[in-house]
Amino acid sequence: MKKNEIIMLFFLLFFIAPMLLAQKKKANLESVPNVIIINADDLGYGDLSCYGATKIETPNIDRLAADGVRMINAHSTAATCTPSRYSMITGQLPWRRNGTAILQGDAALIIPTDKLTLPLLFKKAGYSTGIVGKWHLGIGDSVEKNWNEQLKPGPNEVGFDYSFIFPATADRVPTVFVENGKVIGSEISDPIRVNYDKAIGIDPTGAEHPELLKMKASSNHGHDGTIVNGIGRIGFMSGGVKARWTDEEVSPTFLEKAKMFIEHNKKQPFFLYYAMTEPHVPRMPSTIFKGKSDLGYRGDAILQMDWSVGELIKELKYLGLDRNTIIVFTSDNGPVSDDGYQDEAVEKQNGHRPAGELRGGKYSAFEAGTRVPLIVNWKGKTEQKISDALVSQIDFIASFNDLLKVNLRDEELLDGQNVWSAFVGKTNKGRESLVKQGGAFSVIKGNWKYIKANNGRDFLKLKNIETGNFSQPQLYDLKKDPGEKDNLASEFPEIVKELDFILSEKIR
Ligand code: NG6
Ligand code: CA
């Protein structure tokens, strides 16, 4: 080779090629869609008008559904928040790890910081990642922590570039927002302390001063800790008076932060996990939504949630991003009317059926515990259809990777399966089978649903929910009997055996 040619080759290799590659990467990134996963909290299978509700209208979410894939056989892995969210973010069944039951507000982080997570998958694909809303997966290394200092590890250490969260649930202290590990409005002169064992500080508690409550607890336990904004919470907190949120402002604050995240990232692909707090207790919608439904604050909170989804979509349109953004709307677990506050959700039910035709509710192994609304909307790309493909939120990592094409090792996919074609409506075939837990373990395969024998309580009296626990195996034909009334276990012992085997493989 001549000297000139060598120089030319050198130039090509070290200057032109990387430039071309970078340009290609940029072009690729510009054409890949943004992804927003909206996760409602305790929203039931029958709570949206597109899923059959007649006493409440949810037009914005209905439009998403009409224009996309409305899944009617989609599931979370557990009937409460923490385990459900744990699976969605890690792709792993929650019972494979200890300590994944409902966490208190001071719990340590339970998501491993050295494993693949849903946000990390997007990060690996070049996305900017953010979470806005309810976290409920722990924060920091231990229960004891200094709430006035940087809190970590948390969402930012498991793959989110940006986080604006509250730590646990709206009914658990500390009632503060945490942005990238810092409590908003915290002051060294008024340190925040949290305790779940004994009362601390000078704030009145619901137990001692029920007369100070603007919304009373519906039972004598659970919500009688520190009173913040006239609402008794689970646990005790002191200090951080300026950092405490106002309940009516929580949802609009999340909406604003979600919009800001989108605006900041409009020029690059982003993944936003928008974890809404509605209609979880304490239901205290913004003042403009109070009384808007005829169903009490629970219904009002659902209207507020739907409105917020509409506002988010407006923002996408305004920024010209609506065509290139996949929106997934779902809920973490089933519905409950009385979850510990007297908010008239029971008295003003007015014929509304939060679980639709399903049996049970939040906390339950019956379908209403874990069968959730799930809508996938990608303008012009998803089919417009109703799909009965069997899918789980645990499949998000494996399925989104069909789109993102990150090189993953098989073992990183853990319990998830790639059901992307079902999510975008190209096929009605999802998983062969699926396991989940709501007290008792259960399995779905085809039309069959099996609930493993369990000696726990069969009825939660205060919450008025059937748990699905029964000392004998239960087997239902969900196609013929979606309300799980007719136990066919003794008629089909071989099916019980087959489904029990599938389960045993997953709970080892
Ligand atoms: C329960 C609370 C309930 C709710 C739930 C967690 C009482 C009586 N009940 O202990 O109000 O906070 O925990 O819900 O205190 S979840 O959706 O976050 O899993
Ligand atoms: Ca929940």
Coordinates of C-alpha atoms and ligand atoms in Angstrom, one line a residue:
M1 CA 0.0 0.0 0.0
K2 CA 1.3 3.5 -0.9
K3 CA 1.9 6.0 1.9
N4 CA -1.1 8.1 0.6
E5 CA -3.4 5.2 0.7
I6 CA -2.4 4.3 4.2
I7 CA -3.0 7.9 5.4
M8 CA -6.4 7.8 3.6
L9 CA -7.3 4.5 5.2
F10 CA -6.3 5.8 8.6
F11 CA -8.4 8.9 8.0
L12 CA -11.4 6.8 7.0
L13 CA -11.1 4.5 10.0
F14 CA -10.6 7.0 12.7
F15 CA -12.5 10.1 11.5
I16 CA -15.1 9.4 8.9
A17 CA -16.4 6.0 10.1
P18 CA -17.1 7.1 13.7
M19 CA -18.8 10.3 12.4
L20 CA -21.0 8.2 10.2
L21 CA -21.7 5.8 13.0
A22 CA -22.6 8.6 15.3
Q23 CA -25.0 10.1 12.7
K24 CA -26.6 6.7 12.2
K25 CA -27.1 6.3 15.9
K26 CA -28.6 9.7 16.1
A27 CA -31.0 9.0 13.3
N28 CA -31.9 5.7 14.8
L29 CA -32.6 7.4 18.2
E30 CA -34.7 10.1 16.5
S31 CA -37.0 7.5 15.0
V32 CA -37.4 5.3 18.0
P33 CA -40.5 5.9 20.0
N34 CA -40.7 7.4 23.5
V35 CA -42.4 5.2 26.0
I36 CA -44.7 6.3 28.9
I37 CA -46.0 3.7 31.3
I38 CA -48.8 5.0 33.4
N39 CA -49.5 2.9 36.5
A40 CA -52.7 3.8 38.5
D41 CA -52.9 2.7 42.1
D42 CA -55.7 0.3 43.1
L43 CA -57.7 1.0 40.0
G44 CA -60.1 -1.9 39.3
Y45 CA -60.9 -3.8 36.2
G46 CA -64.4 -2.2 36.2
D47 CA -63.4 1.3 37.0
L48 CA -63.0 2.8 33.5
S49 CA -65.9 3.4 31.1
C50 CA -63.9 1.6 28.3
Y51 CA -63.9 -1.5 30.6
G52 CA -67.6 -1.3 31.1
A53 CA -68.2 1.2 33.9
T54 CA -71.5 3.0 33.4
K55 CA -71.6 5.2 36.5
I56 CA -68.4 7.1 35.6
E57 CA -66.9 8.5 32.4
T58 CA -63.2 8.3 31.7
P59 CA -63.1 9.8 28.2
N60 CA -59.3 10.4 27.9
I61 CA -58.4 6.9 28.8
D62 CA -61.3 5.6 26.7
R63 CA -59.7 7.4 23.7
L64 CA -56.4 5.7 24.3
A65 CA -58.2 2.4 24.4
A66 CA -60.3 3.0 21.3
D67 CA -57.2 4.0 19.3
G68 CA -55.0 1.1 20.6
V69 CA -55.1 -2.3 22.1
R70 CA -57.4 -2.8 25.1
M71 CA -56.3 -5.9 26.8
I72 CA -58.8 -7.9 28.8
N73 CA -56.6 -10.7 30.1
A74 CA -53.7 -8.7 31.5
H75 CA -52.3 -9.2 35.0
S76 CA -50.1 -7.9 37.7
T77 CA -48.2 -10.5 39.6
A78 CA -49.6 -9.5 43.0
A79 CA -52.7 -8.0 44.5
T80 CA -50.9 -5.2 46.4
C81 CA -48.5 -2.4 45.4
T82 CA -45.0 -3.3 46.5
P83 CA -44.8 -6.9 45.0
S84 CA -46.7 -5.8 41.9
R85 CA -44.4 -2.9 41.2
Y86 CA -41.3 -5.0 42.1
S87 CA -42.2 -7.4 39.3
M88 CA -42.9 -4.7 36.8
I89 CA -39.5 -3.0 37.4
T90 CA -37.3 -6.2 37.8
G91 CA -39.1 -8.8 35.7
Q92 CA -38.9 -11.1 38.6
L93 CA -41.6 -12.8 40.6
P94 CA -41.8 -11.0 43.9
W95 CA -41.8 -14.1 46.1
R96 CA -38.4 -15.0 44.9
R97 CA -37.1 -12.3 47.2
N98 CA -37.8 -11.8 50.9
G99 CA -39.3 -8.4 52.0
T100 CA -41.4 -7.7 49.0
A101 CA -44.7 -7.3 50.8
I102 CA -46.3 -3.9 51.4
L103 CA -43.4 -1.6 52.6
Q104 CA -43.6 1.0 55.3
G105 CA -42.5 4.6 54.4
D106 CA -39.1 4.2 55.9
A107 CA -38.1 0.9 54.3
A108 CA -34.8 0.3 52.6
L109 CA -34.6 -0.1 48.8
I110 CA -35.6 -3.7 47.8
I111 CA -34.6 -3.4 44.1
P112 CA -31.1 -4.7 43.5
T113 CA -28.7 -2.0 42.2
D114 CA -26.6 -4.4 40.2
K115 CA -29.3 -6.1 38.1
L116 CA -31.2 -5.3 35.0
T117 CA -34.4 -3.2 35.6
L118 CA -37.0 -1.8 33.2
P119 CA -35.5 1.8 33.3
L120 CA -32.0 0.4 32.9
L121 CA -33.1 -1.4 29.8
F122 CA -34.2 1.9 28.3
K123 CA -31.0 3.5 29.5
K124 CA -29.0 0.9 27.7
A125 CA -30.9 1.6 24.6
G126 CA -29.9 5.3 24.8
Y127 CA -33.1 6.7 26.4
S128 CA -33.4 9.3 29.0
T129 CA -35.4 7.8 31.9
G130 CA -37.6 9.2 34.6
I131 CA -40.1 8.3 37.3
V132 CA -42.7 10.6 38.6
G133 CA -45.2 9.5 41.3
K134 CA -45.5 6.8 43.8
W135 CA -42.4 4.6 44.4
H136 CA -43.2 2.2 47.3
L137 CA -40.0 0.1 46.7
G138 CA -37.9 1.5 49.6
I139 CA -35.2 4.0 49.7
G140 CA -31.7 4.1 51.3
D141 CA -29.7 1.2 52.7
S142 CA -31.6 0.7 55.9
V143 CA -34.7 1.8 57.8
E144 CA -32.7 4.3 59.8
K145 CA -31.8 7.2 57.6
N146 CA -31.3 10.9 57.7
W147 CA -34.2 12.4 55.7
N148 CA -32.4 15.7 55.5
E149 CA -29.5 14.4 53.5
Q150 CA -29.2 12.8 50.1
L151 CA -31.3 9.6 50.2
K152 CA -29.7 6.7 48.3
P153 CA -29.8 4.2 46.9
G154 CA -33.3 4.9 45.4
P155 CA -34.8 5.2 42.0
N156 CA -31.8 7.0 40.6
E157 CA -29.5 4.1 41.5
V158 CA -31.7 1.5 39.7
G159 CA -31.9 3.2 36.3
F160 CA -33.9 6.4 36.5
D161 CA -31.9 9.5 35.4
Y162 CA -34.6 11.6 37.0
S163 CA -36.9 10.9 39.9
F164 CA -39.7 12.8 41.6
I165 CA -41.5 10.5 44.0
F166 CA -43.2 10.0 47.3
P167 CA -41.5 7.2 49.2
A168 CA -44.4 4.8 49.9
T169 CA -48.2 5.5 49.9
A170 CA -50.1 8.7 50.4
D171 CA -51.3 7.2 53.7
R172 CA -47.8 6.5 55.1
V173 CA -45.3 9.0 56.5
P174 CA -43.2 10.8 55.6
T175 CA -45.7 12.8 53.5
V176 CA -43.0 14.5 51.4
F177 CA -41.8 14.6 47.9
V178 CA -38.3 13.4 47.1
E179 CA -36.6 14.7 43.9
N180 CA -33.4 12.9 42.9
G181 CA -32.9 11.8 46.4
K182 CA -33.5 15.2 48.1
V183 CA -36.7 15.9 50.2
I184 CA -38.2 19.1 48.7
G185 CA -38.5 21.8 51.3
S186 CA -36.5 20.1 54.0
E187 CA -34.6 22.3 56.4
I188 CA -31.7 21.4 58.7
S189 CA -33.4 23.5 61.4
D190 CA -36.5 21.3 61.3
P191 CA -35.2 17.8 60.8
I192 CA -37.6 15.1 59.5
R193 CA -37.8 12.0 61.6
V194 CA -39.9 8.9 60.9
N195 CA -40.9 6.1 63.2
Y196 CA -43.2 3.2 62.6
D197 CA -43.0 1.7 66.2
K198 CA -43.8 4.6 68.5
A199 CA -45.2 8.1 68.4
I200 CA -42.5 10.8 68.0
G201 CA -42.5 14.6 68.0
I202 CA -45.3 17.0 68.9
D203 CA -47.8 16.5 66.1
P204 CA -51.2 15.2 67.2
T205 CA -52.1 11.6 66.2
G206 CA -55.3 10.3 64.9
A207 CA -55.6 8.0 67.9
E208 CA -55.4 10.8 70.5
H209 CA -57.1 13.6 68.6
P210 CA -59.8 12.2 66.2
E211 CA -61.6 15.5 66.5
L212 CA -58.8 17.1 64.4
L213 CA -59.4 14.9 61.4
K214 CA -61.0 16.2 58.3
M215 CA -61.5 12.6 57.1
K216 CA -61.9 9.9 59.8
A217 CA -60.3 6.5 59.8
S218 CA -62.9 3.8 59.2
S219 CA -61.4 1.4 61.6
N220 CA -59.5 1.9 64.8
H221 CA -56.2 0.8 63.5
G222 CA -53.9 1.6 60.6
H223 CA -54.6 5.3 60.0
D224 CA -54.3 6.7 63.5
G225 CA -50.6 7.8 63.5
T226 CA -49.4 11.4 62.9
I227 CA -52.0 13.7 61.5
V228 CA -50.9 15.6 58.4
N229 CA -53.3 18.0 56.7
G230 CA -56.1 16.7 58.9
I231 CA -55.5 13.1 57.8
G232 CA -54.3 10.4 60.1
R233 CA -51.4 8.4 58.6
I234 CA -49.8 5.0 59.1
G235 CA -46.6 5.7 61.1
F236 CA -45.3 8.8 62.9
M237 CA -43.3 11.7 61.7
S238 CA -41.9 14.8 63.2
G239 CA -40.3 17.9 61.7
G240 CA -40.2 18.9 58.0
V241 CA -43.2 21.1 58.5
K242 CA -42.5 23.0 55.3
A243 CA -41.7 19.9 53.4
R244 CA -45.1 18.2 54.0
W245 CA -47.4 18.0 51.0
T246 CA -51.0 19.2 50.8
D247 CA -53.0 16.2 49.7
E248 CA -55.1 18.1 47.2
E249 CA -51.8 19.1 45.4
V250 CA -50.2 15.7 45.1
S251 CA -51.7 14.7 41.8
P252 CA -51.4 18.1 40.1
T253 CA -47.8 18.2 41.3
F254 CA -47.0 14.8 39.7
L255 CA -48.7 15.9 36.5
E256 CA -46.6 19.1 36.3
K257 CA -43.4 17.1 37.0
A258 CA -44.3 14.5 34.3
K259 CA -44.9 17.3 31.8
M260 CA -41.7 19.0 32.7
F261 CA -39.8 15.7 32.2
I262 CA -41.3 15.3 28.8
E263 CA -40.5 18.9 27.8
H264 CA -36.9 18.6 29.0
N265 CA -36.4 15.4 27.0
K266 CA -38.4 16.3 23.9
K267 CA -35.3 16.1 21.6
Q268 CA -34.2 12.6 22.6
P269 CA -36.0 9.3 23.3
F270 CA -37.3 9.1 26.8
F271 CA -38.9 6.5 29.0
L272 CA -41.3 7.9 31.7
Y273 CA -42.8 5.8 34.4
Y274 CA -45.8 7.9 35.6
A275 CA -47.0 6.2 38.8
M276 CA -50.2 8.0 39.6
T277 CA -51.6 7.9 43.1
E278 CA -55.3 7.6 42.3
P279 CA -57.6 6.1 43.5
H280 CA -55.5 4.9 46.4
V281 CA -56.4 6.1 49.9
P282 CA -56.5 8.7 51.3
R283 CA -58.7 9.9 48.5
M284 CA -58.4 13.7 48.7
P285 CA -58.8 15.0 45.1
S286 CA -58.0 18.6 44.2
T287 CA -60.8 20.9 45.2
I288 CA -62.0 21.3 41.7
F289 CA -62.7 17.6 41.5
K290 CA -64.5 17.2 44.8
G291 CA -68.0 16.2 44.2
K292 CA -67.5 15.9 40.4
S293 CA -68.6 12.2 40.3
D294 CA -71.6 10.9 42.1
L295 CA -69.5 8.3 43.7
G296 CA -67.7 10.2 46.5
Y297 CA -64.0 11.0 46.6
R298 CA -63.0 7.6 45.1
G299 CA -65.0 8.4 41.9
D300 CA -63.7 12.0 42.0
A301 CA -60.2 10.7 42.2
I302 CA -60.8 8.5 39.1
L303 CA -62.1 11.6 37.2
Q304 CA -59.0 13.5 38.2
M305 CA -56.8 10.7 37.1
D306 CA -58.5 10.5 33.7
W307 CA -58.2 14.3 33.3
S308 CA -54.5 14.2 34.1
V309 CA -53.9 11.5 31.5
G310 CA -55.7 13.9 29.0
E311 CA -53.4 16.7 30.0
L312 CA -50.3 14.6 29.5
I313 CA -51.6 13.6 26.0
K314 CA -52.2 17.3 25.3
E315 CA -48.6 18.0 26.2
L316 CA -47.4 15.3 23.9
K317 CA -49.5 16.8 21.0
Y318 CA -48.3 20.3 21.8
L319 CA -44.7 19.1 21.5
G320 CA -45.4 17.1 18.4
L321 CA -44.5 13.9 20.2
D322 CA -47.9 12.2 20.2
R323 CA -47.2 10.1 17.0
N324 CA -44.0 8.8 18.3
T325 CA -44.8 7.9 21.8
I326 CA -46.1 4.6 23.1
I327 CA -48.5 5.0 26.0
V328 CA -49.2 2.1 28.2
F329 CA -51.9 2.6 30.8
T330 CA -52.4 0.0 33.6
S331 CA -53.0 -0.4 37.4
D332 CA -50.9 -2.1 40.0
N333 CA -53.7 -4.2 41.6
G334 CA -57.4 -4.5 42.0
P335 CA -59.9 -2.2 43.7
V336 CA -61.0 -1.7 47.3
S337 CA -63.7 0.7 48.5
D338 CA -63.0 0.9 52.2
D339 CA -59.2 0.8 52.7
G340 CA -59.3 2.5 56.1
Y341 CA -60.9 5.9 55.7
Q342 CA -64.5 7.1 55.9
D343 CA -64.6 8.7 52.4
E344 CA -68.1 7.5 51.4
A345 CA -66.7 5.1 48.7
V346 CA -69.0 2.5 50.1
E347 CA -72.1 4.6 50.8
K348 CA -71.9 6.3 47.4
Q349 CA -71.1 3.3 45.3
N350 CA -74.4 4.0 43.5
G351 CA -74.3 0.8 41.5
H352 CA -70.7 1.3 40.4
R353 CA -68.8 -2.0 40.3
P354 CA -65.0 -1.3 40.7
A355 CA -64.2 -4.9 39.8
G356 CA -66.7 -5.2 37.0
E357 CA -67.9 -8.8 36.7
L358 CA -64.8 -10.2 38.5
R359 CA -64.8 -11.6 42.0
G360 CA -62.7 -10.4 44.9
G361 CA -60.6 -7.1 44.9
K362 CA -57.3 -5.8 46.1
Y363 CA -55.6 -8.3 48.4
S364 CA -57.4 -11.2 46.7
A365 CA -56.4 -14.3 44.8
F366 CA -59.7 -14.1 42.8
E367 CA -59.4 -12.3 39.5
A368 CA -60.2 -8.8 40.7
G369 CA -57.0 -8.8 42.7
T370 CA -54.7 -9.0 39.8
R371 CA -56.5 -8.8 36.5
V372 CA -56.1 -5.1 35.6
P373 CA -56.9 -2.7 32.8
L374 CA -54.0 -2.6 30.4
I375 CA -54.1 -0.4 27.3
V376 CA -51.3 0.0 24.7
N377 CA -51.5 2.9 22.4
W378 CA -48.9 3.8 19.7
K379 CA -50.6 6.0 17.1
G380 CA -50.7 4.4 13.7
K381 CA -48.7 1.4 14.9
T382 CA -50.8 -0.6 17.3
E383 CA -53.9 -2.2 16.0
Q384 CA -57.2 -0.9 17.2
K385 CA -58.6 -3.9 19.0
I386 CA -59.7 -5.7 22.1
S387 CA -57.3 -8.5 22.9
D388 CA -57.7 -11.4 25.2
A389 CA -54.0 -12.4 25.0
L390 CA -52.7 -13.6 28.3
V391 CA -50.0 -11.1 29.4
S392 CA -48.4 -9.8 32.6
Q393 CA -46.7 -6.6 33.6
I394 CA -43.7 -8.8 34.5
D395 CA -43.3 -9.1 30.7
F396 CA -42.5 -5.4 30.1
I397 CA -38.7 -5.9 30.1
A398 CA -38.6 -8.8 27.8
S399 CA -41.3 -7.3 25.5
F400 CA -39.9 -3.8 25.2
N401 CA -36.6 -5.3 24.4
D402 CA -38.2 -6.7 21.2
L403 CA -38.4 -3.0 20.2
L404 CA -35.1 -1.8 21.8
K405 CA -32.9 -4.8 20.8
V406 CA -30.5 -4.4 23.7
N407 CA -28.1 -7.4 23.9
L408 CA -29.3 -9.2 27.0
R409 CA -28.3 -12.5 28.5
D410 CA -31.2 -14.9 28.8
E411 CA -30.9 -15.1 32.6
E412 CA -31.4 -11.3 32.7
L413 CA -35.0 -11.8 31.5
L414 CA -35.8 -13.7 34.7
D415 CA -39.5 -14.5 34.8
G416 CA -40.6 -12.2 32.0
Q417 CA -41.6 -13.3 28.5
N418 CA -41.5 -11.5 25.2
V419 CA -45.2 -10.9 24.3
W420 CA -44.5 -7.7 22.3
S421 CA -46.7 -8.9 19.4
A422 CA -49.6 -9.2 21.7
F423 CA -49.0 -5.8 23.3
V424 CA -49.1 -4.1 19.9
G425 CA -52.1 -6.2 18.8
K426 CA -50.4 -8.1 16.0
T427 CA -51.5 -11.4 17.6
N428 CA -54.0 -12.6 20.2
K429 CA -51.5 -15.1 21.5
G430 CA -49.7 -14.1 24.6
R431 CA -48.3 -16.4 27.3
E432 CA -49.1 -20.1 27.7
S433 CA -49.6 -19.7 31.4
L434 CA -49.1 -17.2 34.2
V435 CA -48.7 -17.3 38.0
K436 CA -49.6 -14.7 40.5
Q437 CA -50.3 -14.1 44.1
G438 CA -53.0 -12.5 46.2
G439 CA -52.7 -14.2 49.5
A440 CA -53.0 -17.6 47.8
F441 CA -51.0 -18.5 44.7
S442 CA -52.9 -19.0 41.5
V443 CA -52.2 -20.0 37.9
I444 CA -53.9 -19.2 34.6
K445 CA -53.6 -21.4 31.6
G446 CA -56.0 -21.1 28.7
N447 CA -59.5 -20.9 30.1
W448 CA -58.4 -22.4 33.4
K449 CA -57.7 -20.7 36.6
Y450 CA -56.3 -22.7 39.6
I451 CA -56.0 -21.3 43.1
K452 CA -53.8 -23.3 45.4
A453 CA -55.3 -24.4 48.7
N454 CA -54.7 -21.9 51.5
N455 CA -55.8 -21.7 55.1
G456 CA -55.8 -17.9 55.4
R457 CA -58.9 -15.9 56.2
D458 CA -61.5 -16.2 53.4
F459 CA -63.0 -12.8 54.0
L460 CA -61.6 -9.4 54.9
K461 CA -64.5 -8.0 56.9
L462 CA -63.5 -4.4 57.2
K463 CA -62.6 -4.1 53.5
N464 CA -65.5 -6.4 52.4
I465 CA -63.3 -8.4 50.2
E466 CA -63.3 -12.2 49.5
T467 CA -59.6 -13.2 49.6
G468 CA -60.0 -16.4 47.5
N469 CA -58.4 -18.4 50.3
F470 CA -59.9 -21.9 50.7
S471 CA -58.6 -25.0 52.4
Q472 CA -59.2 -27.0 49.1
P473 CA -57.9 -26.4 45.6
Q474 CA -60.1 -24.3 43.4
L475 CA -60.4 -24.5 39.6
Y476 CA -62.5 -22.2 37.5
D477 CA -63.3 -22.0 33.8
L478 CA -62.8 -18.3 33.3
K479 CA -64.4 -18.2 29.9
K480 CA -67.7 -19.7 31.1
D481 CA -67.4 -18.4 34.6
P482 CA -65.5 -15.1 34.8
G483 CA -66.9 -14.5 38.3
E484 CA -65.2 -17.7 39.7
K485 CA -68.4 -19.1 41.3
D486 CA -68.3 -22.7 40.2
N487 CA -65.3 -24.7 41.6
L488 CA -64.6 -27.5 39.2
A489 CA -61.5 -28.9 41.0
S490 CA -63.0 -32.2 41.9
E491 CA -64.3 -32.7 38.4
F492 CA -61.0 -32.1 36.7
P493 CA -58.3 -33.4 39.0
E494 CA -55.8 -33.9 36.2
I495 CA -56.0 -30.2 35.3
V496 CA -55.5 -29.3 38.9
K497 CA -52.4 -31.5 38.9
E498 CA -51.1 -29.9 35.7
L499 CA -51.6 -26.3 37.0
D500 CA -50.2 -27.2 40.4
F501 CA -47.1 -28.5 38.7
I502 CA -46.7 -25.2 36.7
L503 CA -47.0 -23.3 40.0
S504 CA -44.6 -25.6 41.9
E505 CA -41.9 -24.8 39.3
K506 CA -42.3 -21.1 40.0
I507 CA -42.5 -21.1 43.8
R508 CA -39.4 -23.3 44.4
Ligands
NG6_1 C1 -52.8 -1.3 54.3 C2 -53.6 0.0 54.5 C3 -54.2 0.5 53.3 C4 -53.2 0.6 52.2 C5 -52.4 -0.7 52.0 C6 -51.3 -0.6 50.9 C7 -54.8 0.1 56.7 C8 -56.1 -0.3 57.4 N1 -54.7 -0.3 55.5 O1 -52.1 -1.7 55.4 O2 -54.8 1.7 53.5 O3 -52.2 1.6 52.4 O4 -51.8 -1.1 53.2 O5 -51.8 -0.5 49.7 O6 -54.0 0.8 57.3 S1 -50.9 -0.7 48.4 O7 -51.8 -0.4 47.3 O8 -49.9 0.3 48.5 O9 -50.4 -2.0 48.4
CA2 CA -51.9 -0.4 44.9

